[in-house]
mmCIF file of C-alpha atoms in Angstrom:
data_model
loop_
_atom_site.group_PDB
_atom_site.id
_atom_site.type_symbol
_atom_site.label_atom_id
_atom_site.label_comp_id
_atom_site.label_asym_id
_atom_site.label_seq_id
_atom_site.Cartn_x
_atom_site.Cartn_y
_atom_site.Cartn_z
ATOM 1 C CA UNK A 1 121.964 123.174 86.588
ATOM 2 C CA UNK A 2 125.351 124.426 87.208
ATOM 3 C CA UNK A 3 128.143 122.689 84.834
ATOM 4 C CA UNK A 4 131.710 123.251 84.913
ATOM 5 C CA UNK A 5 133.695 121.361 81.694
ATOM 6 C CA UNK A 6 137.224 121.559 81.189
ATOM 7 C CA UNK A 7 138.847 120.203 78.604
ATOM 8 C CA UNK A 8 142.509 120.614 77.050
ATOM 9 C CA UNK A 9 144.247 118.094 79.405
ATOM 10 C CA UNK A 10 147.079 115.315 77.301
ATOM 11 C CA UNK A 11 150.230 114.610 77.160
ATOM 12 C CA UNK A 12 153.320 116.999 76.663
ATOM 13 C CA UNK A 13 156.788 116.882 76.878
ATOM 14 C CA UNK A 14 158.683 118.498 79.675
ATOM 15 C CA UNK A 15 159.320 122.501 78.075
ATOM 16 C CA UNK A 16 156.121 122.123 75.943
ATOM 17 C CA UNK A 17 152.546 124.452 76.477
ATOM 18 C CA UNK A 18 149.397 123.292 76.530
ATOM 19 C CA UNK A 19 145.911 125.638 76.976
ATOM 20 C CA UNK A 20 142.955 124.215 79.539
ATOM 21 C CA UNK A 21 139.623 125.472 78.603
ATOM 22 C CA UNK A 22 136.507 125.430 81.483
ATOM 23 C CA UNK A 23 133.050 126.220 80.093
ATOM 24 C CA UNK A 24 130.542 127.279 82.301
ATOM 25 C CA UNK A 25 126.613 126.638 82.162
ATOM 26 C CA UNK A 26 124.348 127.388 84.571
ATOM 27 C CA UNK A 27 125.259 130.590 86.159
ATOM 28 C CA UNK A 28 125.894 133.956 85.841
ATOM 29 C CA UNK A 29 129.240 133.167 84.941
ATOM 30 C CA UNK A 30 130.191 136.941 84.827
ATOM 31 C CA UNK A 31 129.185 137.251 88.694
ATOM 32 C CA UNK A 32 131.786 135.051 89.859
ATOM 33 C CA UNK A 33 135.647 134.362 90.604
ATOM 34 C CA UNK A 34 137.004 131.401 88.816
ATOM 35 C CA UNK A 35 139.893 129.553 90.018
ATOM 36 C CA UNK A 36 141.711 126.317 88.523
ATOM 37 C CA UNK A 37 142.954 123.463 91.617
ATOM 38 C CA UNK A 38 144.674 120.459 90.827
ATOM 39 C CA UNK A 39 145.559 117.386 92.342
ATOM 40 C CA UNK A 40 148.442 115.338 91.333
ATOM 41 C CA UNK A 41 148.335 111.380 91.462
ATOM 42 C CA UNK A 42 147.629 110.125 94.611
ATOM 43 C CA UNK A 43 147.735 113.360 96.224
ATOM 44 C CA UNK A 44 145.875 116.296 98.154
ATOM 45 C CA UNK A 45 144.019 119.412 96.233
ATOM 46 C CA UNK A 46 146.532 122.503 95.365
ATOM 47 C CA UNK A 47 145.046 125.863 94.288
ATOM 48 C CA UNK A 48 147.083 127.057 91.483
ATOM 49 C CA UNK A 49 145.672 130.440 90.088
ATOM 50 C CA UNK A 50 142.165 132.333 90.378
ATOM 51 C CA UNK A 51 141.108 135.711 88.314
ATOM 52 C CA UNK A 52 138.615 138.172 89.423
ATOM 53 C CA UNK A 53 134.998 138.035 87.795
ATOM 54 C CA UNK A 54 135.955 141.119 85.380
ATOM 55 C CA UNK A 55 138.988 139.700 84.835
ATOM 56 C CA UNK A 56 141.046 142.092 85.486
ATOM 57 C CA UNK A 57 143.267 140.896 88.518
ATOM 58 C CA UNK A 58 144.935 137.319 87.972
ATOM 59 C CA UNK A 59 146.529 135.331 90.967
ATOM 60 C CA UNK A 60 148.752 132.235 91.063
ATOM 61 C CA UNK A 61 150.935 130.048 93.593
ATOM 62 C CA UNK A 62 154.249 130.454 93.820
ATOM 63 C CA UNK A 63 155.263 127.574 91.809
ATOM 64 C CA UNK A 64 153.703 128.531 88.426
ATOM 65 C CA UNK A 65 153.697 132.733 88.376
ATOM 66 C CA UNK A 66 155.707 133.378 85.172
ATOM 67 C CA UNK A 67 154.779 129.790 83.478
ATOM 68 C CA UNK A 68 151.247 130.237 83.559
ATOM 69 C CA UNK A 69 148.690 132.580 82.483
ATOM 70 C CA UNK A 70 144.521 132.687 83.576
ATOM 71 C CA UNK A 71 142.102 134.214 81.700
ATOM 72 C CA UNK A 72 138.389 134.407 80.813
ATOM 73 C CA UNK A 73 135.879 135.590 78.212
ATOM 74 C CA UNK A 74 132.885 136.099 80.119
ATOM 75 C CA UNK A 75 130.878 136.114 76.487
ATOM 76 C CA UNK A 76 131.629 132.855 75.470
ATOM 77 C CA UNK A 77 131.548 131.713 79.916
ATOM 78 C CA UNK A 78 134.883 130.196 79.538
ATOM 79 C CA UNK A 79 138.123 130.170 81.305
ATOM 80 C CA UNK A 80 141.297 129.223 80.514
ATOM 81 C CA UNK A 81 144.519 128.112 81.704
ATOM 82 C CA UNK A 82 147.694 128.566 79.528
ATOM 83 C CA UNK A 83 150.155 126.740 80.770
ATOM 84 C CA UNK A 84 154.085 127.262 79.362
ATOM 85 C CA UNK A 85 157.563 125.587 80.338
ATOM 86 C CA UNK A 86 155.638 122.540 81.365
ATOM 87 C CA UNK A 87 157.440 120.579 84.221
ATOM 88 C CA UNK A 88 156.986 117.065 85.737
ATOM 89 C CA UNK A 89 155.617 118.401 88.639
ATOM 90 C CA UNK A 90 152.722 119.541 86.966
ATOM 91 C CA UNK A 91 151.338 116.485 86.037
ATOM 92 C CA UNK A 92 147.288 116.554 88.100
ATOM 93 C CA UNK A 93 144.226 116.788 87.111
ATOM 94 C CA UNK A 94 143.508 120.150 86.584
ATOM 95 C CA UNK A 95 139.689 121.130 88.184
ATOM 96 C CA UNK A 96 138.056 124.492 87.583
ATOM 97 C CA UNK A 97 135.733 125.641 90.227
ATOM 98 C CA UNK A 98 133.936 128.844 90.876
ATOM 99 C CA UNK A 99 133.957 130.956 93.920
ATOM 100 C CA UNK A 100 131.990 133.138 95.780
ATOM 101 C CA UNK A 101 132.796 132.430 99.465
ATOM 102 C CA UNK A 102 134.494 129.119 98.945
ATOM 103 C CA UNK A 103 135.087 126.741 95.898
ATOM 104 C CA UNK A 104 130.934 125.742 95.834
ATOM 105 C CA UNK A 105 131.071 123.867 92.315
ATOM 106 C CA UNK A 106 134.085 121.819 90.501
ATOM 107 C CA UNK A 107 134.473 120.384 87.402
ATOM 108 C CA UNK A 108 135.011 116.536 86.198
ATOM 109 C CA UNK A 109 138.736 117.969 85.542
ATOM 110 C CA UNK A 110 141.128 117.307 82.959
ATOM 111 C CA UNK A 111 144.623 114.693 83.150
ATOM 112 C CA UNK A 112 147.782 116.905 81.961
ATOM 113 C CA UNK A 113 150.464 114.261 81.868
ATOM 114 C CA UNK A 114 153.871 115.796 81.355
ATOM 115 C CA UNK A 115 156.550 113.462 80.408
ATOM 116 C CA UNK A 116 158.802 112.528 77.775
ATOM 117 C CA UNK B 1 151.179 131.274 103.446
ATOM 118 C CA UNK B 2 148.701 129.077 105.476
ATOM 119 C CA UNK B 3 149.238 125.376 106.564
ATOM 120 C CA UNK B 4 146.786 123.341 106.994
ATOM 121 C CA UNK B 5 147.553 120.820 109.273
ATOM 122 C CA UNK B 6 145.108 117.462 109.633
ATOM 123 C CA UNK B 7 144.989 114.253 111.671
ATOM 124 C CA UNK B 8 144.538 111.708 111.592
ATOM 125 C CA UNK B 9 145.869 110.696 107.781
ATOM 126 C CA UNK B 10 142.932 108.030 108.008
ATOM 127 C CA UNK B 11 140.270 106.350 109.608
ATOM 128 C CA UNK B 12 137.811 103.705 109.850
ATOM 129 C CA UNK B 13 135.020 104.083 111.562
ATOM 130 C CA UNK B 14 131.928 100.842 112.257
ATOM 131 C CA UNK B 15 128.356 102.292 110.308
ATOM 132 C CA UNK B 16 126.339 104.418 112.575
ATOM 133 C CA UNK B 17 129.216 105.386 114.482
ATOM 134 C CA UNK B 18 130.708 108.965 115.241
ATOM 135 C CA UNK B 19 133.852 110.149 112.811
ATOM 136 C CA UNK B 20 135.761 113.049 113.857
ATOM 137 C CA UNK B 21 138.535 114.868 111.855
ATOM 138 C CA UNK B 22 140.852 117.658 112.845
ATOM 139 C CA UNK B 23 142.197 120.413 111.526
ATOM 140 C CA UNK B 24 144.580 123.071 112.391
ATOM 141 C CA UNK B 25 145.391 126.671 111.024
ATOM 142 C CA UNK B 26 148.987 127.611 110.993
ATOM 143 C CA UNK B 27 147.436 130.919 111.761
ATOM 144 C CA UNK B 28 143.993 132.488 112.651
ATOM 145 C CA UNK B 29 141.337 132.091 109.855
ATOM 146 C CA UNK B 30 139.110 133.972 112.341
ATOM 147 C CA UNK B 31 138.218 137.316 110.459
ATOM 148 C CA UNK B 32 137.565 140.556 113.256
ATOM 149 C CA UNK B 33 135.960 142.296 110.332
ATOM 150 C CA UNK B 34 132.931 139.606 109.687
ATOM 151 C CA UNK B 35 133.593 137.205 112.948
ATOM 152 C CA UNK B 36 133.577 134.375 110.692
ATOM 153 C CA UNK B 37 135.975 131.534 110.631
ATOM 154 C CA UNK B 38 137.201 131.327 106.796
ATOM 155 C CA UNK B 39 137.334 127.587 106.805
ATOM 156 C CA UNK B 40 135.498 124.714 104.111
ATOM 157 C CA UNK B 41 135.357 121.492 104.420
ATOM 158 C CA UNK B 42 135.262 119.174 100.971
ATOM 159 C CA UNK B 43 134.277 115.304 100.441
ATOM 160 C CA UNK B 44 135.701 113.642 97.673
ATOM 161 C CA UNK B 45 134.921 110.275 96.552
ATOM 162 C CA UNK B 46 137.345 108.479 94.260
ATOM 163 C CA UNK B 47 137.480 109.534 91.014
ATOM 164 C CA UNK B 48 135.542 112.249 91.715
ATOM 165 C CA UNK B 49 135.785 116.350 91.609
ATOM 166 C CA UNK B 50 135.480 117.229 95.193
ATOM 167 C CA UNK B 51 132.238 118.530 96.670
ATOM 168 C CA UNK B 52 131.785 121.005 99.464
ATOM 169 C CA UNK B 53 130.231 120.214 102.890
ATOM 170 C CA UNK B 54 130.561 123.183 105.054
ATOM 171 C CA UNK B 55 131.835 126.804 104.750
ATOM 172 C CA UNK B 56 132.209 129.670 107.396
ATOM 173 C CA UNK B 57 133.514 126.568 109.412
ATOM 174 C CA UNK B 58 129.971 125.548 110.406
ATOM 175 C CA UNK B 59 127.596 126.213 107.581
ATOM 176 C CA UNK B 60 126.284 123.340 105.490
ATOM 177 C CA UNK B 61 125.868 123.652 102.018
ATOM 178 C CA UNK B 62 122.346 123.360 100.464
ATOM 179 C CA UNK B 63 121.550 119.586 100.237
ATOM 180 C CA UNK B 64 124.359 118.267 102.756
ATOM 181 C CA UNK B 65 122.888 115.474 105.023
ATOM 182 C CA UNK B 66 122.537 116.581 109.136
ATOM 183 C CA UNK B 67 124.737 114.357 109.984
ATOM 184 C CA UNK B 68 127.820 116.659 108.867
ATOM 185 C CA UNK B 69 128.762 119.062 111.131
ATOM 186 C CA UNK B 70 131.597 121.776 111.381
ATOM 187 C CA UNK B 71 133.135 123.469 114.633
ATOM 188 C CA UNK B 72 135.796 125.410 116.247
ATOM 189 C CA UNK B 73 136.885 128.653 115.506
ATOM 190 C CA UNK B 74 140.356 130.482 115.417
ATOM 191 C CA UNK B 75 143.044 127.806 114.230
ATOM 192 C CA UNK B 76 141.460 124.698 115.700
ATOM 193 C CA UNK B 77 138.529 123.028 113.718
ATOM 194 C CA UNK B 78 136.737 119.785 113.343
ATOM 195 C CA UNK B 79 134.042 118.017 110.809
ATOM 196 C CA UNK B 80 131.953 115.401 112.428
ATOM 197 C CA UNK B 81 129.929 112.848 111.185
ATOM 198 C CA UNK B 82 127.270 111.704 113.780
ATOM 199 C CA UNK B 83 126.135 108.401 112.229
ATOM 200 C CA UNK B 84 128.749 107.349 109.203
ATOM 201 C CA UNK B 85 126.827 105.798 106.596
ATOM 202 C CA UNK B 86 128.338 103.678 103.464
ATOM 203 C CA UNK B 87 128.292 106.587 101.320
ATOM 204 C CA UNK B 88 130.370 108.704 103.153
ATOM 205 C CA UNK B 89 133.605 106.236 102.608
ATOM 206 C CA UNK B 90 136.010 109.508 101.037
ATOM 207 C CA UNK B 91 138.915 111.591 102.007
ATOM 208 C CA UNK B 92 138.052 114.613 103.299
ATOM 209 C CA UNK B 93 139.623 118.089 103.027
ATOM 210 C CA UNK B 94 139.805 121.013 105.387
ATOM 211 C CA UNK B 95 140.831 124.496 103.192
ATOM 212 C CA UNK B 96 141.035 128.129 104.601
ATOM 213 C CA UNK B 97 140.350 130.747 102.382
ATOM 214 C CA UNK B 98 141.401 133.218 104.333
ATOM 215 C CA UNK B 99 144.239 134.008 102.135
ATOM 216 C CA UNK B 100 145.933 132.579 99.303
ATOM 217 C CA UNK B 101 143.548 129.291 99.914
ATOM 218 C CA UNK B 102 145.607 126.016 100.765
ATOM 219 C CA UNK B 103 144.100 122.468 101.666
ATOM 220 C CA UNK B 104 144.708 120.465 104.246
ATOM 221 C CA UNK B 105 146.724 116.949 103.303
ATOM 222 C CA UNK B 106 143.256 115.191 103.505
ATOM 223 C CA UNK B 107 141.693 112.162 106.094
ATOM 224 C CA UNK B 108 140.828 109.263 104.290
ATOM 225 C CA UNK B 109 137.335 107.851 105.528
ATOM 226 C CA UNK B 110 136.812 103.963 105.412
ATOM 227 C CA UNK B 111 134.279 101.771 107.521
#
């Protein structure tokens, strides 16, 4: 069965980092684009990065390119999420979910409070 | 980047009864290369990941009830649900993934 687990998610001061961690199971995890979403209390779904299933080519909105940085070690079928110069506005659940055509499978998510 | 536009905000609808939600592109999702409509539809139930319903605008994922359906084509779509059952009170999201994806602001379901 296909599982998606992230984990990482607390509470951090506005200016801190924190790194989100997504293990796969289930799947070729290799085989497939990974992408992180997140949805921020009360509110609608907001893509926020994707990488490429080698890895090589990384992709984020507009709102977090120089803050935060993908990644993925497809031996250990885990992404991640580094996330620097944390803001208020980041505060969501942070969902990983894998792509082929569209986002087919999501994770429980992870709460990433940021506040002081 | 994309909008993605829906109405209503919410709804309820009696059981067994026809729900209809909207959606609209800000531009054409409609590929010329594939002739498919780069358009999803997601349930999510509260406190819940989301789950997807439909892709290519009209194709239901593996295990999705009949009763779901997806239409339209271009910048104009819909999700239908023929006969709305009790465990299909959610908010509902249209996304294109045409480009850089984006989601639509989500219709809350409710009998």
């Amino acid at each position: 069965e296909v599982q998606l687990l992230e984990s990482g998610g607390s509470l951090v001061q506005p200016g801190g980092s924190l790194r989100l961690s997504c293990a796969a199971s289930g799947f070729a995890f290799s085989t497939y684009a990974m992408n992180w979403v997140r949805q921020a209390p009360g509110k609608g779904l907001e893509w926020v990065s994707a990488i490429s299933d080698d890895g090589n080519s990384p992709y984020y909105i507009d709102s977090v390119r120089g803050r935060f940085i993908i990644s993925r070690d497809n031996s250990r079928n885990t992404l991640y999420l580094q996330m620097n110069s944390l803001r208020a506005e980041d505060t969501a659940v942070y969902y990983c979910a894998r792509r082929k055509i569209h986002f087919d499978w999501w994770g429980q998510g992870t709460l990433v409070t940021v506040s002081s | 980047d994309i909008v993605m536009t829906q109405s209503p905000d919410s709804l309820a609808v009696s059981l067994g009864e026809r729900a209809t939600i909207n959606c609209k592109s800000s531009q054409s999702v409609l590929s010329t290369s594939n002739n498919k409509n780069f358009l999803a539809w997601y349930q999510q139930k509260p406190g819940q990941p989301p789950k997807a319903l439909i892709y290519w605008a009209s194709t239901r994922e593996s295990g999705v009830p009949e009763r779901f359906s997806g239409s339209g084509s271009g910048t104009d779509f819909t999700l239908t649900i023929s006969s709305l059952q009790a465990e299909d009170v959610a908010v509902y999201y249209c996304q294109q993934y045409y480009t850089t994806p984006t989601f639509g602001g989500g219709t809350k379901v409710q009998i």
